[in-house]
Coordinates of C-alpha atoms in Angstrom, one line a residue:
M28 CA 53.9 75.4 76.4
F29 CA 54.7 73.4 79.2
D30 CA 54.3 69.2 78.0
F31 CA 50.4 68.8 79.0
D32 CA 51.6 64.7 78.6
D33 CA 54.7 64.8 80.9
L34 CA 52.2 67.2 83.7
S35 CA 49.1 64.3 82.9
Q36 CA 51.8 61.3 84.4
A37 CA 53.2 63.0 87.3
I38 CA 49.2 63.7 88.4
A39 CA 48.7 60.6 88.2
R40 CA 51.6 59.5 90.7
Q41 CA 50.5 61.6 93.2
T42 CA 47.8 61.0 96.7
V43 CA 45.5 63.8 97.8
L44 CA 43.9 64.1 101.1
C45 CA 40.9 65.6 100.4
V46 CA 38.7 66.6 103.3
G47 CA 35.7 69.3 103.9
D48 CA 31.9 69.2 104.1
L49 CA 30.3 66.1 101.6
M50 CA 26.4 66.7 100.0
L51 CA 24.2 64.8 97.8
D52 CA 23.4 66.6 94.8
E53 CA 20.1 66.3 92.9
F54 CA 18.9 68.1 89.4
V55 CA 15.7 67.5 88.6
Y56 CA 15.2 68.5 84.8
G57 CA 12.1 69.1 83.2
E58 CA 10.4 72.1 80.8
V59 CA 8.8 75.2 82.7
S60 CA 5.2 74.3 81.5
R61 CA 2.7 76.8 82.3
I62 CA 2.7 79.5 85.2
S63 CA 0.7 78.4 88.7
P64 CA -2.2 80.2 89.8
E65 CA -2.2 79.5 93.3
A66 CA 1.7 81.4 93.3
P67 CA 1.9 82.6 91.0
A68 CA 4.6 80.4 89.6
P69 CA 6.6 78.2 87.0
V70 CA 5.3 74.8 87.2
I71 CA 8.0 72.8 85.6
A72 CA 7.3 69.4 84.2
V73 CA 9.6 66.7 85.0
Q74 CA 11.2 64.9 82.2
R75 CA 13.4 62.9 84.1
S76 CA 16.3 63.6 87.4
E77 CA 20.5 63.3 88.5
I78 CA 21.5 62.4 91.0
N79 CA 25.4 63.6 91.9
I80 CA 27.9 63.5 94.5
G81 CA 28.6 67.2 96.0
G82 CA 30.5 69.3 97.7
A83 CA 33.7 68.6 98.8
G84 CA 32.9 64.9 97.2
N85 CA 32.6 66.6 93.9
V86 CA 36.5 68.1 94.4
A87 CA 37.7 64.5 95.0
R88 CA 35.7 63.2 91.7
N89 CA 37.9 65.7 90.0
I90 CA 40.9 64.2 91.5
A91 CA 40.2 60.7 91.0
A92 CA 38.8 62.0 87.1
L93 CA 42.4 63.5 86.5
G94 CA 44.1 60.2 87.5
A95 CA 45.4 60.9 90.7
R96 CA 44.8 59.3 94.0
C97 CA 42.8 60.7 96.8
I98 CA 41.6 60.2 99.7
F99 CA 38.4 61.7 101.0
V100 CA 37.2 62.3 104.8
G101 CA 33.8 63.9 105.3
L102 CA 31.1 64.1 107.5
V103 CA 27.5 62.3 106.9
G104 CA 24.3 61.8 109.0
D105 CA 22.8 59.1 109.5
D106 CA 20.3 58.5 106.6
A107 CA 19.2 57.5 103.3
A108 CA 20.9 60.5 101.7
A109 CA 24.5 59.1 104.2
A110 CA 23.3 55.7 102.6
Q111 CA 23.1 57.0 98.7
L112 CA 26.4 59.0 99.1
E113 CA 28.7 56.1 100.6
A114 CA 27.7 53.4 97.6
E115 CA 28.1 56.2 95.0
L116 CA 31.8 57.0 96.8
A117 CA 32.1 53.2 96.4
R118 CA 31.5 53.1 93.1
E119 CA 34.0 55.8 92.0
P120 CA 37.6 54.5 91.2
G121 CA 40.8 56.0 92.7
I122 CA 38.8 57.3 95.9
E123 CA 39.6 55.7 99.5
T124 CA 36.6 56.7 102.0
V125 CA 36.1 57.7 105.6
L126 CA 33.5 58.5 106.4
V127 CA 32.2 60.1 109.9
R128 CA 28.3 59.9 111.2
D129 CA 26.8 62.3 113.2
A130 CA 23.6 60.9 113.8
S131 CA 22.6 64.6 114.8
R132 CA 22.7 66.0 112.1
P133 CA 21.0 65.5 108.7
T134 CA 23.3 64.5 105.4
T135 CA 23.7 67.9 103.8
R136 CA 20.7 67.8 100.1
K137 CA 21.0 70.2 97.6
V138 CA 17.9 69.4 94.7
R139 CA 18.1 72.0 92.5
F140 CA 15.3 72.3 89.3
V141 CA 16.3 73.2 86.0
S142 CA 14.6 73.9 83.0
E143 CA 16.2 71.2 80.2
H144 CA 15.7 73.7 77.3
F145 CA 17.1 76.9 78.4
S146 CA 19.6 75.1 81.0
A147 CA 18.3 77.5 83.8
H148 CA 18.0 76.6 87.8
M149 CA 14.2 77.8 88.4
L150 CA 14.6 75.9 92.6
R151 CA 17.0 74.9 94.9
A152 CA 15.8 73.2 98.0
D153 CA 18.3 72.3 100.7
W154 CA 18.2 70.0 104.0
E155 CA 20.9 70.8 105.9
R156 CA 22.5 71.8 109.4
A157 CA 25.3 74.4 108.8
A158 CA 26.4 74.7 112.5
P159 CA 29.9 73.2 113.5
A160 CA 30.6 69.7 114.2
S161 CA 30.3 68.8 118.2
G162 CA 33.8 68.4 120.3
E163 CA 33.4 64.7 119.7
I164 CA 32.6 64.7 116.4
E165 CA 36.0 67.3 115.7
Q166 CA 38.0 64.1 117.5
R167 CA 37.1 61.8 115.5
L168 CA 37.4 64.0 112.0
I169 CA 41.3 65.0 113.3
D170 CA 41.7 61.2 114.2
A171 CA 40.3 60.3 110.6
I172 CA 42.6 62.9 108.7
V173 CA 45.8 63.2 110.8
P174 CA 47.1 59.7 110.4
R175 CA 46.7 60.0 107.0
L176 CA 48.6 62.3 106.3
A177 CA 51.5 60.1 106.0
R178 CA 50.4 59.0 102.6
A179 CA 49.2 62.3 101.1
D180 CA 51.3 64.1 98.7
I181 CA 49.1 67.5 99.5
V182 CA 46.1 68.5 101.3
L183 CA 42.9 70.0 100.2
L184 CA 40.3 71.1 102.7
S185 CA 37.0 72.5 100.4
D186 CA 35.4 74.8 102.9
Y187 CA 31.5 74.7 102.6
A188 CA 30.5 76.1 106.1
K189 CA 28.5 73.2 106.7
G190 CA 30.3 72.0 110.2
V191 CA 33.0 69.7 109.3
L192 CA 36.0 72.5 108.9
T193 CA 35.6 73.8 112.3
A194 CA 38.4 76.3 113.8
R195 CA 40.1 73.5 115.6
V196 CA 39.7 70.7 112.5
L197 CA 41.2 73.2 111.1
R198 CA 44.0 73.8 113.2
N199 CA 44.6 70.6 113.9
V200 CA 45.3 69.5 109.8
I201 CA 47.2 73.1 108.7
D202 CA 49.7 72.7 111.7
A203 CA 50.0 68.6 111.7
A204 CA 50.3 68.7 107.3
R205 CA 52.8 72.1 108.1
R206 CA 55.3 69.3 110.1
A207 CA 54.8 66.7 107.6
G208 CA 55.9 69.5 105.0
K209 CA 53.2 68.9 103.1
R210 CA 51.5 71.4 101.5
V211 CA 48.0 72.7 102.3
I212 CA 45.5 74.4 99.7
V213 CA 42.1 75.4 101.2
D214 CA 39.3 76.6 99.5
P215 CA 37.3 78.8 101.9
K216 CA 34.1 80.4 102.5
S217 CA 34.6 82.1 106.3
A218 CA 35.5 85.4 106.0
N219 CA 38.2 85.2 108.3
L220 CA 40.9 84.3 106.8
A221 CA 42.8 84.0 109.9
I222 CA 41.3 80.6 110.8
Y223 CA 43.6 79.2 108.0
R224 CA 46.7 79.9 109.0
G225 CA 49.7 78.3 107.7
A226 CA 47.5 77.0 104.9
S227 CA 49.6 77.1 101.4
V228 CA 47.1 78.3 99.0
L229 CA 43.2 79.9 99.5
T230 CA 41.4 79.7 96.8
P231 CA 38.5 82.5 97.3
N232 CA 36.0 83.5 94.8
R233 CA 35.7 87.5 94.0
K234 CA 33.4 88.4 96.3
E235 CA 34.6 85.9 98.9
F236 CA 38.2 87.8 98.4
S237 CA 35.8 91.1 98.4
E238 CA 34.0 90.6 101.7
A239 CA 37.0 89.3 103.2
T240 CA 39.0 91.9 102.9
R241 CA 36.7 94.5 102.6
S242 CA 38.3 95.7 98.8
R243 CA 36.3 96.2 95.8
A244 CA 38.7 93.6 93.7
E245 CA 37.3 94.9 90.6
T246 CA 40.8 94.6 88.8
E247 CA 43.5 93.0 88.9
Q248 CA 45.6 96.0 90.3
E249 CA 43.1 95.8 93.2
I250 CA 43.0 92.4 93.7
A251 CA 47.0 92.3 94.0
A252 CA 46.5 95.7 96.3
A253 CA 44.4 93.5 99.0
A254 CA 46.0 89.8 98.5
Q255 CA 49.0 91.6 100.7
D256 CA 47.7 92.2 103.7
A257 CA 45.8 88.6 103.3
I258 CA 48.5 86.6 102.6
Y259 CA 50.1 87.7 105.8
L260 CA 47.1 87.4 107.7
A261 CA 47.1 84.4 106.9
D262 CA 50.4 83.5 106.6
C263 CA 50.0 81.6 103.2
E264 CA 52.3 81.2 99.8
A265 CA 49.8 82.9 97.6
I266 CA 45.8 83.5 96.9
L267 CA 44.5 82.5 94.1
V268 CA 41.0 84.9 93.5
T269 CA 38.5 83.2 91.3
Q270 CA 36.4 85.4 89.2
S271 CA 34.7 83.1 86.4
E272 CA 34.2 84.5 83.2
R273 CA 37.1 87.4 84.0
G274 CA 39.1 84.3 84.8
M275 CA 41.4 83.9 87.7
T276 CA 44.5 86.0 89.0
L277 CA 46.9 84.4 91.5
V278 CA 48.6 86.8 94.3
P279 CA 52.2 85.1 95.4
R280 CA 53.8 86.1 98.4
Q281 CA 56.5 86.7 96.4
G282 CA 56.8 88.1 92.5
D283 CA 54.0 89.4 90.6
A284 CA 50.4 88.8 90.2
I285 CA 49.8 86.1 87.4
H286 CA 46.6 86.2 85.9
V287 CA 45.0 84.2 84.0
P288 CA 41.7 84.5 81.4
A289 CA 39.3 82.4 81.1
Y290 CA 38.4 80.1 78.3
P291 CA 35.6 81.6 75.7
V292 CA 32.6 78.8 76.7
K293 CA 29.1 78.5 76.6
V294 CA 28.0 78.1 80.2
R295 CA 25.6 75.2 80.5
D296 CA 25.8 75.2 84.6
V297 CA 28.4 76.7 87.0
S298 CA 27.3 74.0 89.8
G299 CA 30.3 72.3 91.0
A300 CA 33.3 74.8 88.9
G301 CA 34.6 75.5 91.7
D302 CA 35.1 72.0 92.7
T303 CA 36.9 71.2 89.6
V304 CA 39.1 74.4 90.3
V305 CA 40.7 73.6 93.4
A306 CA 41.0 69.8 92.6
V307 CA 43.1 70.9 89.6
L308 CA 44.8 73.1 91.1
A309 CA 45.7 70.4 94.0
A310 CA 46.7 67.5 92.0
T311 CA 49.2 69.7 89.5
L312 CA 51.0 71.6 92.3
A313 CA 51.8 68.2 93.8
A314 CA 52.8 67.0 90.8
G315 CA 55.6 70.1 90.1
A316 CA 53.9 72.4 88.5
G317 CA 54.7 76.1 88.9
W318 CA 52.0 78.8 89.5
E319 CA 51.6 79.6 85.5
E320 CA 51.3 76.1 84.4
A321 CA 48.8 75.2 87.2
L322 CA 46.5 78.2 86.5
R323 CA 46.4 77.4 83.1
M324 CA 45.2 73.7 84.2
A325 CA 42.6 74.6 86.5
S326 CA 41.2 77.3 83.9
A327 CA 40.9 74.9 81.5
A328 CA 39.3 72.5 83.7
A329 CA 36.9 75.1 83.9
A330 CA 36.0 75.8 80.7
V331 CA 35.2 72.0 80.9
A332 CA 32.9 72.2 83.3
V333 CA 30.6 74.6 82.9
S334 CA 30.2 73.3 79.7
K335 CA 27.8 70.3 81.5
Q336 CA 25.4 70.5 83.3
G337 CA 25.0 68.9 86.7
T338 CA 28.0 69.1 89.6
A339 CA 30.6 67.7 87.0
S340 CA 33.7 66.0 87.2
V341 CA 36.7 66.8 84.6
T342 CA 38.9 63.7 82.6
S343 CA 42.3 63.9 82.2
A344 CA 41.1 62.9 78.6
E345 CA 38.6 66.4 78.1
L346 CA 41.2 68.6 79.3
R347 CA 44.0 68.0 77.4
R348 CA 41.7 68.6 74.4
K349 CA 40.9 71.5 75.7
I350 CA 44.4 72.9 76.8
L351 CA 46.2 71.3 74.0
P352 CA 46.3 73.5 70.4
H353 CA 44.0 71.7 68.0
A354 CA 47.9 70.6 65.3
Y355 CA 49.0 69.3 68.8
R356 CA 46.0 66.6 68.4
A357 CA 45.2 66.7 65.5
A358 CA 46.5 63.1 65.2
E359 CA 45.6 60.9 68.2
E360 CA 41.8 63.1 67.3
K361 CA 41.3 62.5 63.0
I362 CA 43.5 59.0 62.4
I363 CA 40.7 56.1 62.8
A364 CA 41.7 52.8 61.6
G365 CA 38.6 50.6 63.1
D366 CA 35.5 50.7 60.6
G367 CA 33.1 50.5 64.1
E368 CA 35.2 53.7 64.8
I369 CA 34.8 55.0 61.7
L370 CA 31.2 54.9 61.0
A371 CA 30.2 55.9 64.5
R372 CA 32.0 59.1 63.2
V373 CA 30.3 59.4 60.5
E374 CA 27.2 58.7 61.3
G375 CA 27.3 61.5 64.5
W376 CA 28.3 64.3 61.8
R377 CA 25.1 63.0 59.8
S378 CA 22.7 63.0 62.5
E379 CA 24.0 66.4 63.7
G380 CA 22.9 67.3 59.6
L381 CA 26.2 67.3 58.8
R382 CA 27.2 66.9 54.9
V383 CA 30.1 64.2 55.0
G384 CA 32.3 64.3 51.9
F385 CA 35.4 62.3 50.6
T386 CA 38.3 62.0 48.9
N387 CA 41.7 60.3 48.6
G388 CA 44.7 59.4 47.2
C389 CA 48.3 58.2 48.5
F390 CA 49.8 61.9 49.5
D391 CA 53.2 60.8 50.0
I392 CA 55.2 64.1 49.6
L393 CA 52.1 66.7 50.1
H394 CA 52.3 69.5 47.6
P395 CA 50.1 72.8 47.0
G396 CA 48.2 70.6 44.4
H397 CA 46.8 68.0 47.3
V398 CA 46.6 71.9 49.2
K399 CA 44.1 72.5 46.4
V400 CA 42.0 69.1 46.2
L401 CA 41.8 68.8 50.0
T402 CA 40.3 72.2 51.2
A403 CA 38.3 73.1 48.0
A404 CA 36.8 69.1 48.9
R405 CA 36.2 70.4 52.6
A406 CA 34.6 73.7 51.2
A407 CA 32.0 71.5 49.7
C408 CA 30.4 69.7 52.8
D409 CA 30.8 70.2 56.2
R410 CA 33.1 67.3 57.6
L411 CA 35.5 65.6 55.0
V412 CA 36.8 61.9 55.2
V413 CA 40.3 61.1 53.6
G414 CA 41.3 57.6 52.4
L415 CA 44.8 57.1 52.8
N416 CA 46.2 53.9 50.7
S417 CA 48.2 52.1 53.2
D418 CA 52.0 51.2 52.8
A419 CA 51.5 48.1 51.1
S420 CA 48.6 49.3 48.6
V421 CA 51.1 52.6 47.7
K422 CA 54.1 49.9 46.7
R423 CA 51.6 47.6 44.6
L424 CA 50.7 50.8 43.1
K425 CA 53.4 53.1 42.1
G426 CA 55.7 50.2 42.5
E427 CA 58.9 49.4 45.4
S428 CA 60.6 52.7 45.9
R429 CA 57.1 54.2 47.0
P430 CA 56.1 55.3 49.8
V431 CA 58.8 58.0 50.5
Q432 CA 57.3 58.6 53.8
D433 CA 55.2 55.5 55.8
E434 CA 51.9 55.6 56.4
R435 CA 52.1 57.1 59.3
A436 CA 53.9 60.1 59.1
R437 CA 51.1 60.8 55.5
A438 CA 48.4 60.3 58.1
E439 CA 49.5 62.8 60.7
V440 CA 50.5 65.7 57.8
L441 CA 47.2 65.1 56.4
A442 CA 45.5 65.3 60.0
A443 CA 47.1 68.8 61.1
L444 CA 45.4 70.5 58.3
E445 CA 42.6 72.2 59.3
A446 CA 40.4 71.1 56.0
V447 CA 40.3 67.5 56.8
D448 CA 38.3 66.0 60.0
L449 CA 39.3 62.4 59.4
V450 CA 41.9 60.1 58.1
A451 CA 41.1 56.2 57.1
I452 CA 43.8 54.1 56.4
F453 CA 42.7 51.3 53.5
T454 CA 44.5 48.2 52.7
E455 CA 43.2 48.0 49.2
D456 CA 44.2 49.2 45.9
T457 CA 41.0 51.3 46.1
P458 CA 38.9 53.2 48.4
L459 CA 35.6 51.0 47.4
R460 CA 34.7 49.4 50.3
L461 CA 35.8 52.6 52.7
I462 CA 33.2 55.0 50.1
E463 CA 30.0 52.1 51.0
L464 CA 30.9 52.4 54.3
V465 CA 31.4 56.2 54.9
R466 CA 28.1 56.6 51.8
P467 CA 29.7 60.0 51.0
S468 CA 27.2 62.9 49.7
V469 CA 30.0 64.1 47.9
L470 CA 32.9 62.6 46.4
V471 CA 35.6 64.6 45.3
K472 CA 38.8 63.8 42.9
G473 CA 41.3 65.5 40.8
G474 CA 40.3 67.3 37.7
D475 CA 42.8 64.6 35.8
Y476 CA 39.9 61.7 36.1
T477 CA 36.4 61.6 35.0
R478 CA 33.5 61.3 36.3
E479 CA 33.4 57.5 35.1
Q480 CA 36.7 56.8 36.7
V481 CA 36.3 57.8 39.8
V482 CA 36.4 54.7 41.9
G483 CA 33.0 54.8 43.9
H484 CA 31.2 57.5 41.6
E485 CA 28.3 55.0 41.1
V486 CA 27.6 53.9 44.8
V487 CA 27.7 57.8 45.8
E488 CA 25.1 58.5 43.3
A489 CA 23.1 55.7 43.7
G490 CA 22.8 57.4 47.7
G491 CA 21.8 60.9 46.0
G492 CA 25.0 62.4 46.3
E493 CA 27.4 63.7 43.7
V494 CA 31.3 63.8 42.0
I495 CA 33.0 67.1 41.8
L496 CA 36.3 67.0 40.4
I497 CA 38.6 69.8 40.9
D498 CA 40.8 71.5 38.6
I499 CA 44.9 70.2 39.3
L500 CA 47.7 72.8 39.6
K501 CA 49.7 72.5 36.9
G502 CA 53.5 71.4 37.7
H503 CA 52.9 69.9 41.2
S504 CA 53.0 66.1 40.8
T505 CA 54.6 63.5 43.8
T506 CA 56.6 61.8 41.0
A507 CA 57.7 64.6 39.6
L508 CA 59.3 65.4 42.9
V509 CA 60.6 62.3 44.1
D510 CA 62.5 61.6 40.8
R511 CA 63.6 65.3 41.3
A512 CA 65.1 64.6 44.6
R513 CA 66.6 61.5 43.9
S514 CA 68.7 62.8 40.5
D515 CA 69.5 65.9 42.7
G516 CA 70.9 63.2 45.5
R517 CA 73.0 61.7 42.6

């Protein structure tokens, strides 16, 4: 596994020059309440609406969300939608925006009507002029893009076929980037891949690739075979074919094809998922990642994007949670110190109707007896909070020679266990204050205690909860382990 944190830090040092078709995405959410007798057609009872930066603007948002810097060049009309987009982009940290205005065309605007309950798109209305920019506008675009190449680490061209990336603009930008030694990633729309000649990587979806290569492109082998001619035609390093739930396949000019499967995920909305893929691909390649690392990052980002509603961007933190193994990120997600954070997490679980359990201890050297109690405690609830004595608390209870491991080490070991959902370190001699904060439905301790001896039993039972005692596993004791280790050491 590659080091995500090192790659993420490298991404934050990159600047991506993004050029493409900007559009205003509006989402109107509601419920289908009845069928209109006039059409007949569904009638949507509108509940809420959202406005997003769409098209290549969403690519720019995704680049910035990863922590990289983005120089964005786009084309708009001279209308209210343009003013709205300009204001929205100005609020996006990490994006330097250069907008070329063309009064002869409307700003591209798409309004989607979506069933809130089913996340199904019912209708989309478009305002656009899908025609190439005029010669004058082409030159203004070229003049805005080429001088900014020197500040970029990589170039990303997002083609939605709305008029920005004309053959002339493409030729000027790609040729200038190659002279400057800058790689160019293209998300193509034209079936004539030759117009992107000289780009480093093309990223068509399977349908676009099939049309461009006149191939079935049903299997990895068919994609790899058809891509060779396309690579020669476009004079590029590689072609990446995205295939939605089938994953993505990259075919390099030299070497074997690389296929990365899609993450299993509940799809809420695919709008803008392709934008996320190309943004992550460009940023990771700029940061020095290899093909496979870049693909795995892009695949994980796509899974995050489609699980959201609307035209979504994906942050570095969201990507980290998706791509890293659970045990690797357990400590930072499960170990919580502040009362406010603990309460927020517990209240969130409770609002979902989940049963919250609690147990506590020093857990100085984790042994099978501890594991039995923890797993039994988790079986009695939906989410388990473990109260952990701080170092000072352990010292007061066990003597100056304890703990053997400091509180952070003990917390990280607990957090790595699947049975544990949250670790809360407390400084007092008992966990009573923590129990009063959490108000668990289940309080669990080992069977070497009686119910009356369990700290907090009155609080839990007064709230309608229960105390559960788990039979201890004989022959396992932290004190005995410590004593044995010290005697062996002598």
